Coordinates of C-alpha atoms in Angstrom, one line a residue:
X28 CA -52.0 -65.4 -3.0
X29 CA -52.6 -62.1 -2.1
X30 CA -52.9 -59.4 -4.5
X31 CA -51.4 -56.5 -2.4
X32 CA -48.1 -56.9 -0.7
X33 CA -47.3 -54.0 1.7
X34 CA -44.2 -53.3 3.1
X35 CA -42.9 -51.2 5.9
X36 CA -40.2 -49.5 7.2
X37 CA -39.6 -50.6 11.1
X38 CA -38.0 -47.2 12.6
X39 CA -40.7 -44.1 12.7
X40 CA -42.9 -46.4 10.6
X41 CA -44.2 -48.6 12.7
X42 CA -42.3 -48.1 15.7
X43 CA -42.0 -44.4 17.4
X44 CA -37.8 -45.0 17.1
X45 CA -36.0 -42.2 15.1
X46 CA -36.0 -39.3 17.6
X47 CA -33.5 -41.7 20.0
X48 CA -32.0 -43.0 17.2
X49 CA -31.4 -39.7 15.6
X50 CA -30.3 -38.2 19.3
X51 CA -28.1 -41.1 20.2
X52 CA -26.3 -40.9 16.4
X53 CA -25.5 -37.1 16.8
X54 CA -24.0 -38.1 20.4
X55 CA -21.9 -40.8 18.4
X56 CA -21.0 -38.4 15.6
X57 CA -19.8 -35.8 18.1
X58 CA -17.5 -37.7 19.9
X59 CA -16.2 -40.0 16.6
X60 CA -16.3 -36.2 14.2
X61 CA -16.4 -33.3 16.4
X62 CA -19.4 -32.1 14.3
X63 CA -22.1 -30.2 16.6
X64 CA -25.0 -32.2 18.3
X65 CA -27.6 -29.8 15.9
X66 CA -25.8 -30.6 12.8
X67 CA -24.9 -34.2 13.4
X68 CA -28.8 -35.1 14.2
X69 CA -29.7 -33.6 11.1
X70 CA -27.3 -35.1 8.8
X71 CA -28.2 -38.7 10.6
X72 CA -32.1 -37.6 9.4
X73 CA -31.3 -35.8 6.2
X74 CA -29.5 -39.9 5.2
X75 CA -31.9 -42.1 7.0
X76 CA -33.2 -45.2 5.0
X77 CA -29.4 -46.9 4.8
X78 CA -27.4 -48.8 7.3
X79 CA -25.6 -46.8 9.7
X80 CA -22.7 -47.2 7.8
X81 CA -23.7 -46.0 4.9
X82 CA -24.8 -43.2 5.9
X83 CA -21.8 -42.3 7.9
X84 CA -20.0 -42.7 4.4
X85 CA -22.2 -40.7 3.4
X86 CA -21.9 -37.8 5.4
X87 CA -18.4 -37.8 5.8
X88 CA -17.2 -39.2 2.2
X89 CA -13.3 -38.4 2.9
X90 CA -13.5 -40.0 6.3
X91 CA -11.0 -42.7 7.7
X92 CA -12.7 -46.1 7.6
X93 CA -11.4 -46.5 11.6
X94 CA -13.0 -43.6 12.5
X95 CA -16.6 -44.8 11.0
X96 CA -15.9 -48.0 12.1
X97 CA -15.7 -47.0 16.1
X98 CA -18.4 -44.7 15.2
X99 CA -20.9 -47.9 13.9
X100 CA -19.4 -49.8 16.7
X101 CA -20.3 -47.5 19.5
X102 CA -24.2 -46.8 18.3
X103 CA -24.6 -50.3 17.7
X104 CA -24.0 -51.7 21.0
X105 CA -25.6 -48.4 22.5
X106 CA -28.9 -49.0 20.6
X107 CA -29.6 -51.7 21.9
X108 CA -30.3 -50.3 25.1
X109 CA -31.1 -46.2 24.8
X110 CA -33.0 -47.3 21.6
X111 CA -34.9 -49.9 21.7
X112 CA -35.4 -50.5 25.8
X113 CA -38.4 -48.8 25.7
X114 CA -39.1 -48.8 22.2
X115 CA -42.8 -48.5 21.4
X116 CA -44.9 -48.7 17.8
X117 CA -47.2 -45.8 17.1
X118 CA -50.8 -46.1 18.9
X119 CA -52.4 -46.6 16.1
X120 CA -50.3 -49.5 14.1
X121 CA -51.8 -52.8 15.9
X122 CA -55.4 -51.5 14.7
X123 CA -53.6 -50.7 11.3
X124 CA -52.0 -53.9 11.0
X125 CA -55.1 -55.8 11.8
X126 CA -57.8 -54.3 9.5
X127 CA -55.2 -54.8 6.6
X128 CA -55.0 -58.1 7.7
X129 CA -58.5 -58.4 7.2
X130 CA -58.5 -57.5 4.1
X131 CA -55.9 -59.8 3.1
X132 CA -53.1 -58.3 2.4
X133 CA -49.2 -59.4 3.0
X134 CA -47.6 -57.4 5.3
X135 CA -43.8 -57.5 5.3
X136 CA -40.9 -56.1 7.5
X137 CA -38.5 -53.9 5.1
X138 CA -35.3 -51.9 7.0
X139 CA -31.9 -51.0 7.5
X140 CA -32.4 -52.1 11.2
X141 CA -30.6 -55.6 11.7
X142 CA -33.7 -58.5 11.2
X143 CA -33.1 -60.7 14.3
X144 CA -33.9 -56.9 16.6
X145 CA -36.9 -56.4 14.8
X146 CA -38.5 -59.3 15.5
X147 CA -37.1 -59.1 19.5
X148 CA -39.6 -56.0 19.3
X149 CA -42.4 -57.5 17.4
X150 CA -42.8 -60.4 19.6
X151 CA -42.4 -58.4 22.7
X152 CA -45.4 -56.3 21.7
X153 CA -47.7 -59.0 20.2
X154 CA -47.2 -58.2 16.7
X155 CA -45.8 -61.1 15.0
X156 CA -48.7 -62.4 13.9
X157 CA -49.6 -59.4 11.4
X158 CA -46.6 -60.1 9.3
X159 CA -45.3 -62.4 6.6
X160 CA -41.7 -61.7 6.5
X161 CA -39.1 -59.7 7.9
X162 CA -36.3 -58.4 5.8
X163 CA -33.2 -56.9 7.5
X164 CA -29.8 -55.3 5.8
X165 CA -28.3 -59.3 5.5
X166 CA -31.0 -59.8 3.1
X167 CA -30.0 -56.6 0.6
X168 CA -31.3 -53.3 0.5
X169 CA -34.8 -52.4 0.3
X170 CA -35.0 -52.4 -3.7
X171 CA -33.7 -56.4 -3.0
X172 CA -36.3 -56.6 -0.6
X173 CA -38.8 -55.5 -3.1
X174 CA -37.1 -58.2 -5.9
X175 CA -37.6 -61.0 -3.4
X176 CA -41.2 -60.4 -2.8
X177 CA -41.9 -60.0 -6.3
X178 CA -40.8 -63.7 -7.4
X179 CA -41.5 -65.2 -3.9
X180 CA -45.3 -63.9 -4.5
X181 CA -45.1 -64.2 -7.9
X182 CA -46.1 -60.9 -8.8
X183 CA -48.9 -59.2 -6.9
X184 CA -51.0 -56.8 -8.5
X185 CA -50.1 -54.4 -6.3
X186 CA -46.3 -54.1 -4.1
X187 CA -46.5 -50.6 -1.7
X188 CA -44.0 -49.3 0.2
X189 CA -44.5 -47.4 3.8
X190 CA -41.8 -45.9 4.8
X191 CA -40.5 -42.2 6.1
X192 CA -37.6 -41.3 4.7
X193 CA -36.7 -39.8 1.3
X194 CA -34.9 -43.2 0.3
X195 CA -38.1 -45.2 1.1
X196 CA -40.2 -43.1 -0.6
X197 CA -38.0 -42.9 -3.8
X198 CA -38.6 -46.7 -4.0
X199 CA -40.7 -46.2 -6.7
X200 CA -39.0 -47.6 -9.8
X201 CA -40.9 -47.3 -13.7
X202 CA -40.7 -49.9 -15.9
X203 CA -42.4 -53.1 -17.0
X204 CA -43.9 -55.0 -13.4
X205 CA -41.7 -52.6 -11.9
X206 CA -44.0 -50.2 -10.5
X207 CA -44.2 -49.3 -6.5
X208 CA -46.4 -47.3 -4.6
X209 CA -44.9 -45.5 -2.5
X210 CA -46.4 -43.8 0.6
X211 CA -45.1 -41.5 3.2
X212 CA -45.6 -41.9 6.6
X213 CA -45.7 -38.3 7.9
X214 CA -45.1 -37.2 11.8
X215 CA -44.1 -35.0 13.9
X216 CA -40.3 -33.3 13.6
X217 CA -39.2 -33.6 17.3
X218 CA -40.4 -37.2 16.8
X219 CA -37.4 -37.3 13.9
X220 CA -39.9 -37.7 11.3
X221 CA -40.9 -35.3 8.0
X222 CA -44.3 -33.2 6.5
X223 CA -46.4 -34.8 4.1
X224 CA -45.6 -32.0 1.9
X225 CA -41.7 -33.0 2.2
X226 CA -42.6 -36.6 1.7
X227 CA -44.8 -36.2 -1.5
X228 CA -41.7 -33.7 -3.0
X229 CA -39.4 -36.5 -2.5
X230 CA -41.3 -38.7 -4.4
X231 CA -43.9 -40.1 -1.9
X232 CA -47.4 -41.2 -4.3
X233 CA -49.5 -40.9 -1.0
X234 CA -49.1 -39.6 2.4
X235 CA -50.4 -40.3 5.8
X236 CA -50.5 -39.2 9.8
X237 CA -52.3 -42.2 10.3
X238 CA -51.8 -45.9 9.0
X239 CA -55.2 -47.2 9.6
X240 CA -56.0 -44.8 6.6
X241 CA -54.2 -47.1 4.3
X242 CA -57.5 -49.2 4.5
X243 CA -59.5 -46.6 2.8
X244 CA -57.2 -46.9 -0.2
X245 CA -57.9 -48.5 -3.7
X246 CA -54.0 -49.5 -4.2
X247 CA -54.9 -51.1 -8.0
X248 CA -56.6 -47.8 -9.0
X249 CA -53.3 -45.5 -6.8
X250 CA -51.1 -47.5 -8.8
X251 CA -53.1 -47.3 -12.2
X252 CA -52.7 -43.3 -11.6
X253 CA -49.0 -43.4 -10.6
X254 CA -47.9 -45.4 -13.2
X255 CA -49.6 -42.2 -15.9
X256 CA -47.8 -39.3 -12.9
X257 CA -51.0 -38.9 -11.7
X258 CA -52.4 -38.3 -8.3
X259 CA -54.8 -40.7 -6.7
X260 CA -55.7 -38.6 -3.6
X261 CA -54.3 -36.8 -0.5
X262 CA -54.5 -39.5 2.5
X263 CA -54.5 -37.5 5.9

């Protein structure tokens, strides 16, 4: 059994997805809302980490369910297509993916993304292989995810989360076996994605550009610190 699990986001974690998605939301928004292309995108971003839906209740919290439900309906069966068509993962996540692998760890699929899509766009790119599990919005939200993993793997020494978003890096829960390392995966903001410095302020332990730094990473010793509010280290 391996003692590190790592989990991942899918969208702007391992694949380069949330500029489309957060361009063909505000398009959605717009039409469904009449709020502005500008604002809509950065609502969609500022909420990212939940279903579409949730985040649409989210945003507008007085809304009429019909209108957020032709919203959801209309990205859904748009993303298909202007999303994911040409969907690619980030250059440097197959070498990522195989040096952890390597090392033994369990590599698992966390999103809001729907499970049976993901793993269209895993197989399609060869990466399959590198994971374990794939957990989609059917199976709970990502704190179930993390439940699920803890009794199917019998409690690792060490569960991390990669993700991008503030609710992926606010996974981190205290508590007895209940610890997560969280770490932010950091990008560029046309891409849709956030700073390191944003990620760390929302809670992010760690921080990366780059996921084949998570190799260089002592995950017992990260945790050890977290778990006092410590820092372990700055990864770049």
């Amino acid at each position: 059994m391996a003692k590190v699990a790592i989990m991942f986001d899918f969208d702007g974690t391992i694949f380069d997805t949330m500029g489309k998605h957060a361009d063909l939301a505000a398009k959605c928004i717009q039409k469904h809302f009449g709020m502005p292309l500008k604002e809509a995108r950065k609502q969609y971003l500022a909420t990212t980490g939940s279903p579409f839906p949730e985040q649409l209740k989210k945003i507008f919290s007085g809304s009429d369910s019909r209108t957020r439900n032709a919203c959801e309906a209309e990205y859904v069966k748009r993303k298909v297509s202007e999303v994911y068509g040409a969907a690619k993962p980030f250059k440097d996540v197959e070498p990522a993916l195989k040096a952890m692998k390597a090392k033994g760890f369990d590599l698992i699929i966390s999103s809001s993304t729907e499970a049976t899509l993901i793993r269209k766009q895993l197989e399609k790119h060869g990466l399959t292989k590198y994971f374990s599990d794939v957990f989609g919005p059917k199976k709970g939200s990502k704190a179930a995810h993390i439940g699920i993993i803890r009794v199917q793997r019998k409690n690792p020494k060490v569960i991390a989360f990669v993700g991008d978003s503030a609710s992926d890096v606010g996974l981190r829960r205290k508590g007895a076996g209940e610890e997560v390392l969280t770490i932010g995966r950091a990008g560029r903001q046309k891409q849709g994605m956030q700073k390191g410095v944003s990620l760390r302020k929302q809670g992010a332990t760690l921080t990366t550009v780059d996921l084949r730094h998570l190799t260089d990473i002592d995950f017992e010793r990260a945790l050890a610190k977290a778990s006092k509010g410590k820092r372990y280290r700055r990864v770049r």
